[in-house]
Coordinates of C-alpha atoms in Angstrom, one line a residue:
M1 CA 30.2 -15.3 -9.6
K2 CA 26.5 -15.9 -10.0
F3 CA 25.7 -14.7 -6.5
T4 CA 27.9 -11.6 -7.0
L5 CA 26.1 -10.7 -10.2
K6 CA 22.7 -11.2 -8.6
R7 CA 23.8 -9.1 -5.6
L8 CA 25.0 -6.3 -7.9
I9 CA 21.8 -6.3 -9.9
F10 CA 19.9 -6.1 -6.6
I11 CA 21.9 -3.1 -5.4
I12 CA 21.3 -1.3 -8.7
I13 CA 17.6 -1.9 -8.5
L14 CA 17.4 -0.9 -4.8
T15 CA 19.4 2.3 -5.5
S16 CA 17.0 3.3 -8.3
I17 CA 14.0 2.7 -6.0
T18 CA 15.3 5.2 -3.4
K19 CA 15.4 7.8 -6.2
I20 CA 11.7 7.4 -7.0
S21 CA 9.6 10.3 -5.8
L22 CA 7.7 9.8 -2.5
C23 CA 4.5 11.0 -4.2
H24 CA 4.0 7.6 -5.7
E25 CA 1.7 4.8 -4.7
F26 CA 3.0 1.5 -3.1
W27 CA 1.0 -1.6 -3.8
I28 CA 1.0 -5.4 -4.0
D29 CA 0.2 -6.7 -7.5
P30 CA -0.5 -10.4 -7.7
K31 CA 0.0 -12.1 -11.1
N32 CA -3.3 -13.8 -10.5
Y33 CA -5.9 -12.6 -8.0
H34 CA -8.1 -15.8 -8.3
L35 CA -6.3 -19.1 -7.8
S36 CA -7.1 -22.8 -8.1
N37 CA -6.4 -25.2 -5.2
N38 CA -2.6 -25.8 -4.7
E39 CA -1.7 -23.0 -7.0
K40 CA 1.2 -20.7 -5.8
A41 CA 0.5 -17.0 -5.3
V42 CA 3.1 -14.8 -7.0
A43 CA 3.1 -11.0 -6.6
N44 CA 5.2 -8.0 -7.3
I45 CA 5.5 -5.1 -4.9
F46 CA 5.4 -1.8 -6.9
I47 CA 6.2 1.8 -6.3
G48 CA 4.7 3.9 -9.0
E49 CA 1.7 5.7 -10.1
N50 CA -1.7 4.8 -11.7
F51 CA -0.8 1.1 -11.9
E52 CA 2.5 1.8 -13.6
G53 CA 5.7 1.5 -11.6
S54 CA 9.0 -0.2 -10.6
P55 CA 9.0 -3.6 -8.9
I56 CA 10.8 -3.9 -5.5
P57 CA 13.0 -6.9 -5.0
F58 CA 12.6 -8.9 -1.8
T59 CA 14.8 -7.6 1.0
K60 CA 14.6 -7.8 4.8
E61 CA 16.0 -4.3 4.8
Y62 CA 12.8 -3.1 3.2
F63 CA 10.0 -5.4 4.4
K64 CA 9.6 -5.2 8.2
I65 CA 6.5 -7.4 8.2
A66 CA 5.1 -9.8 5.6
F67 CA 2.2 -12.1 6.6
L68 CA -0.6 -14.1 4.9
H69 CA -4.0 -14.2 6.6
A70 CA -7.0 -16.4 6.0
E71 CA -9.7 -16.5 8.6
D72 CA -7.8 -17.7 11.8
N73 CA -4.7 -18.7 9.9
K74 CA -1.6 -16.4 9.9
L75 CA 1.6 -17.4 8.2
K76 CA 4.9 -15.5 7.9
I77 CA 5.8 -14.8 4.3
K78 CA 9.4 -15.7 3.5
G79 CA 11.5 -14.7 0.5
R80 CA 14.9 -14.8 -1.1
L81 CA 17.2 -11.7 -1.3
G82 CA 16.7 -9.9 -4.6
D83 CA 13.7 -11.9 -5.8
I84 CA 11.4 -10.2 -8.4
P85 CA 8.5 -10.9 -8.1
A86 CA 9.2 -10.3 -4.4
L87 CA 6.4 -12.6 -3.1
N88 CA 6.2 -16.3 -3.9
I89 CA 3.7 -18.0 -1.5
K90 CA 3.2 -21.7 -1.8
K91 CA 0.8 -22.2 1.1
M92 CA -2.6 -20.7 0.4
F93 CA -6.1 -21.4 1.9
K94 CA -9.5 -21.9 0.3
G95 CA -11.5 -18.7 0.2
L96 CA -10.2 -15.3 0.8
N97 CA -6.5 -14.7 1.6
V98 CA -5.0 -11.4 2.7
I99 CA -1.4 -10.5 2.1
Q100 CA 0.0 -7.9 4.6
I101 CA 3.2 -5.9 4.0
E102 CA 4.7 -3.3 6.3
S103 CA 7.9 -1.5 5.3
V104 CA 10.7 -0.2 7.6
T105 CA 10.9 3.6 8.1
K106 CA 12.5 5.3 5.1
Y107 CA 13.5 8.9 4.5
V108 CA 13.2 11.4 1.6
E109 CA 15.0 14.7 1.4
Y110 CA 13.3 17.8 0.0
E111 CA 15.5 20.5 -1.5
K112 CA 12.6 22.9 -2.0
L113 CA 9.3 23.3 -0.2
V114 CA 7.3 23.5 -3.4
K115 CA 7.6 19.7 -4.0
F116 CA 6.4 19.0 -0.5
E117 CA 3.5 21.5 -1.0
I118 CA 2.4 19.8 -4.2
F119 CA 2.5 16.4 -2.5
T120 CA 0.6 17.4 0.6
R121 CA -2.1 19.2 -1.3
E122 CA -2.7 16.2 -3.5
K123 CA -3.0 13.9 -0.5
G124 CA -5.5 16.2 1.3
Y125 CA -3.3 18.5 3.4
P126 CA -3.6 21.9 1.6
N127 CA -2.3 23.9 4.6
L128 CA 0.7 21.9 5.7
A129 CA 3.3 23.8 3.7
Q130 CA 2.1 27.0 5.3
K131 CA 2.4 25.4 8.7
H132 CA 5.9 24.4 7.7
R133 CA 6.7 28.0 7.1
E134 CA 5.1 29.1 10.4
N135 CA 7.3 26.7 12.2
N136 CA 10.3 28.3 10.6
Y137 CA 11.4 25.0 9.2
P138 CA 14.0 25.1 6.4
E139 CA 13.3 24.7 2.7
N140 CA 15.8 21.8 2.7
F141 CA 14.5 19.1 5.1
F142 CA 13.8 15.4 5.6
E143 CA 10.5 13.6 5.8
S144 CA 10.2 10.1 7.3
Y145 CA 7.6 7.6 5.9
K146 CA 6.3 4.1 6.3
R147 CA 4.2 2.1 3.9
Y148 CA 1.5 -0.4 4.7
A149 CA -0.1 -2.6 2.0
K150 CA -2.7 -5.3 1.7
S151 CA -3.9 -7.4 -1.2
L152 CA -6.9 -9.8 -1.5
I153 CA -6.5 -13.2 -3.3
S154 CA -9.2 -15.8 -3.6
V155 CA -8.6 -19.6 -3.8
E156 CA -11.3 -21.8 -5.3
N157 CA -14.1 -19.6 -4.0
F158 CA -14.9 -16.2 -2.6
D159 CA -15.9 -17.2 0.9
G160 CA -14.5 -15.4 3.9
K161 CA -13.9 -11.9 5.2
D162 CA -11.1 -9.3 5.5
I163 CA -8.7 -9.3 8.4
D164 CA -7.8 -6.4 10.7
T165 CA -4.0 -6.9 10.9
N166 CA -3.5 -4.2 13.5
M167 CA -1.2 -2.1 11.3
D168 CA -0.9 1.6 12.3
F169 CA -2.7 2.6 9.1
E170 CA -5.1 0.2 7.4
L171 CA -8.0 -0.2 5.0
I172 CA -10.5 -2.9 6.0
F173 CA -13.4 -4.3 4.0
L174 CA -16.4 -4.5 6.3
D175 CA -18.2 -6.4 3.5
N176 CA -16.9 -9.1 1.1
P177 CA -16.0 -7.1 -2.0
L178 CA -15.9 -10.2 -4.3
K179 CA -19.5 -11.3 -3.7
N180 CA -22.9 -9.7 -4.7
L181 CA -21.3 -7.0 -6.9
N182 CA -24.7 -5.4 -7.4
E183 CA -24.5 -4.1 -3.8
S184 CA -22.2 -1.4 -2.5
K185 CA -19.5 -2.3 0.0
R186 CA -18.2 -0.6 3.1
I187 CA -14.5 0.1 3.4
L188 CA -13.2 1.2 6.8
L189 CA -10.1 3.4 7.3
E190 CA -8.2 3.0 10.6
Y191 CA -5.3 5.0 12.1
K192 CA -3.7 3.6 15.3
N193 CA -6.6 1.2 15.5
K194 CA -9.1 4.0 15.6
I195 CA -11.5 5.0 12.9
L196 CA -10.3 7.9 10.7
A197 CA -13.3 10.1 9.8
D198 CA -13.5 12.7 7.0
H199 CA -10.3 11.6 5.4
K200 CA -9.4 11.5 1.7
V201 CA -9.1 8.2 -0.1
S202 CA -8.1 7.5 -3.7
I203 CA -9.6 4.7 -5.7
M204 CA -7.9 3.7 -8.9
S205 CA -9.4 1.1 -11.3
L206 CA -8.3 -0.7 -14.4
N207 CA -10.7 -2.5 -16.7
N208 CA -9.7 -3.7 -20.2
G209 CA -7.1 -1.0 -20.4
Y210 CA -9.3 1.8 -19.2
F211 CA -7.9 3.6 -16.2
R212 CA -10.0 5.6 -13.8
K213 CA -9.1 7.6 -10.6
E214 CA -11.7 8.7 -8.1
Y215 CA -11.6 10.5 -4.7
V216 CA -13.9 9.9 -1.8
R217 CA -13.9 10.8 1.9
T218 CA -14.7 8.6 4.8
N219 CA -17.9 9.5 6.8
K220 CA -18.3 10.0 10.5
G221 CA -18.1 6.3 11.0
G222 CA -14.7 6.2 9.4
Y223 CA -15.8 4.3 6.3
F224 CA -17.2 4.9 2.8
D225 CA -19.5 3.0 0.5
Y226 CA -18.4 1.9 -2.9
L227 CA -19.9 -0.1 -5.8
F228 CA -17.3 -2.3 -7.4
K229 CA -17.6 -3.3 -11.1
E230 CA -17.0 -6.8 -12.3
N231 CA -13.7 -8.0 -13.7
T232 CA -11.9 -4.9 -12.6
K233 CA -8.6 -4.4 -10.8
Y234 CA -8.6 -1.8 -8.0
L235 CA -6.0 0.0 -6.0
I236 CA -7.3 1.9 -3.0
E237 CA -4.9 4.3 -1.3
S238 CA -4.7 6.9 1.5
V239 CA -2.0 8.9 3.3
V240 CA -1.7 10.4 6.8
I241 CA 0.8 13.1 7.5
I242 CA 1.9 14.0 11.0
E243 CA 4.6 15.9 12.8
G244 CA 8.1 14.2 12.4
S245 CA 10.3 13.3 15.4
N246 CA 12.8 16.1 14.5
K247 CA 15.4 13.9 16.1
K248 CA 18.9 13.1 14.9
K249 CA 18.2 9.4 14.6
D250 CA 15.5 10.3 12.1
N251 CA 17.5 12.8 10.1
Y252 CA 15.7 15.6 12.0
A253 CA 12.6 14.7 9.9
K254 CA 10.1 17.5 10.2
W255 CA 7.2 15.4 9.0
H256 CA 6.2 11.8 8.9
S257 CA 3.8 10.2 6.4
L258 CA 2.0 6.9 6.6
W259 CA 0.8 5.2 3.4
T260 CA -1.8 2.5 3.1
S261 CA -3.0 0.6 0.0
Y262 CA -5.3 -2.3 -0.8
T263 CA -5.4 -4.2 -4.1
L264 CA -8.1 -6.6 -5.4
K265 CA -9.6 -7.7 -8.6
T266 CA -13.4 -8.4 -8.9
P267 CA -14.6 -11.5 -10.7
N268 CA -17.0 -11.8 -13.5
K269 CA -20.6 -11.9 -12.2

């Protein structure tokens, strides 16, 4: 009976998640970003907006890849069906630890083009709806999408560096963002393991209840410089939108979007 009830709750939660608008961020939210030795890492996976959202339960049907990286160490993250928080990681390493999550391909159906146009404009593609019309695509159509997320957790100290996990769409810290907070840090954006120049990136921050959202663009080198503030939680996010496969197996999706996010919390100086 207990398993049946848990399964039912899980199905209800998962069904509600599929109804959330695609124009929402996807991020890893650790309960604690800075851990002591032998302390377990616990983190929710959220779909939402501006640091407010709905937690996703752990399910193999959603998480295609889940790994923990620390220097040369790489461990597969395992979980139990329906767990919220989704991530409970017992084995952590001293210094910087990077959680990597990649979702399976999902689909969203648009009944009217106007919602797609609002979404694409907000994400840096102001002419995509017009291209949709020029291609004689219907107003009612599917879009496929995948989500890629990383989160930075420290254990005991802030030594270490970020990891290039080879995801199709990824943010990478070229400088340690938890040290020397009086200096700006470089954040690289890669698509298909190549730098993505002149691309829109959103930076959301939360400090003592004060929320701020900024927009930057990567330079010719595919990165941007940013000065982090102390004791502040950050969600960095970007979206790439490309032509969909337009094949039956993908619901004849006309467009495909890739989402990447990175979360961290800076320490006190």
